[in-house]
């Protein structure tokens, strides 16, 4: 049974009434070598990049639509996931009036973007097993609670949230639930993309920075209902994804089998690391991982962080995060990098 959901009740009035900017490439999309383009004040001398890029990234969306089995009209692309998250704040949260819910420990940009947009943040820590506290979350929402952020698999804890908990939150939350799936390719959990048709208040964000190995091009992807995508398209910058990013992303998507093999290797290396880390005395706990990184509790995170730096290895010290005292987060590297890490950790364990 589909959920009754009124998007107009959530979107900011100023955005609902906004007439989006229409760029030259929005007004005339067809490219033909016999056409003269004198409409966008571009430099006319061809160097391969003198023309503005496709503002709707049509070819890229078509390929993503094919791979993810989601209609192109349900896809929005952004300059990294952070731009997409910022657009969501700007579309649905009235500054100094509305609020959002985040579940620490989690990705820090949710709070940064909330503060940037003058939106109040309600923090409800995960439980001791790093799962959402469903009842307290739902009981804390008010009329002006617009967004709930769920990062699954979660950063920095690396675990996936229980599917039943997530579904209960989506059904019980009166605003929009944003599921950040930046690490979904490393998980055996099913993506929530398959549930978009069932939950009109659901937004799923993904990225090409992790499994696809394209952190340098900054491309984030948003999947949602056509109604939500239409609203976000109103306020996105006209040419937010540059031509080089579109080109490189499309090339990588055509290498999907290679991407899958790299993911398979990283998952295998993750298990090698977990096994090796379990033999070290100064490591107290290794948390389950559904991501391309591992969270581990050590005897003294500040000390071990400094020791690894001295050995030329940079990890992330998460000891100041809720529920993460004396925890280090380690990204799974290449087989050679992981061998060096294990050798170094064994040396420090003496």
mmCIF file of C-alpha atoms in Angstrom, residues 19 28 35 45 55-56 68 80 89 152 169 178 208 215 235 246 253 257 288 322 328 335:
data_model
loop_
_atom_site.group_PDB
_atom_site.id
_atom_site.type_symbol
_atom_site.label_atom_id
_atom_site.label_comp_id
_atom_site.label_asym_id
_atom_site.label_seq_id
_atom_site.Cartn_x
_atom_site.Cartn_y
_atom_site.Cartn_z
ATOM 1 C CA UNK A 19 10.337 30.107 -11.504
ATOM 2 C CA UNK A 28 17.620 24.534 -27.070
ATOM 3 C CA UNK A 35 23.790 24.543 -36.390
ATOM 4 C CA UNK A 45 36.481 28.586 -31.262
ATOM 5 C CA UNK A 55 22.534 21.024 -17.872
ATOM 6 C CA UNK A 56 20.502 17.858 -17.327
ATOM 7 C CA UNK A 68 20.144 1.182 -11.291
ATOM 8 C CA UNK A 80 29.385 15.693 -5.129
ATOM 9 C CA UNK A 89 18.084 21.582 2.846
ATOM 10 C CA UNK A 152 23.505 3.179 5.814
ATOM 11 C CA UNK A 169 11.142 5.207 10.306
ATOM 12 C CA UNK A 178 17.208 10.777 3.287
ATOM 13 C CA UNK A 208 30.779 7.728 -7.643
ATOM 14 C CA UNK A 215 36.384 10.894 -5.840
ATOM 15 C CA UNK A 235 17.093 25.351 -7.556
ATOM 16 C CA UNK A 246 30.094 13.933 -17.222
ATOM 17 C CA UNK A 253 29.901 3.465 -15.969
ATOM 18 C CA UNK A 257 32.325 -5.138 -14.751
ATOM 19 C CA UNK A 288 31.325 -5.367 11.674
ATOM 20 C CA UNK A 322 29.743 9.773 20.295
ATOM 21 C CA UNK A 328 40.251 4.559 14.666
ATOM 22 C CA UNK A 335 46.678 -5.438 -1.214
#
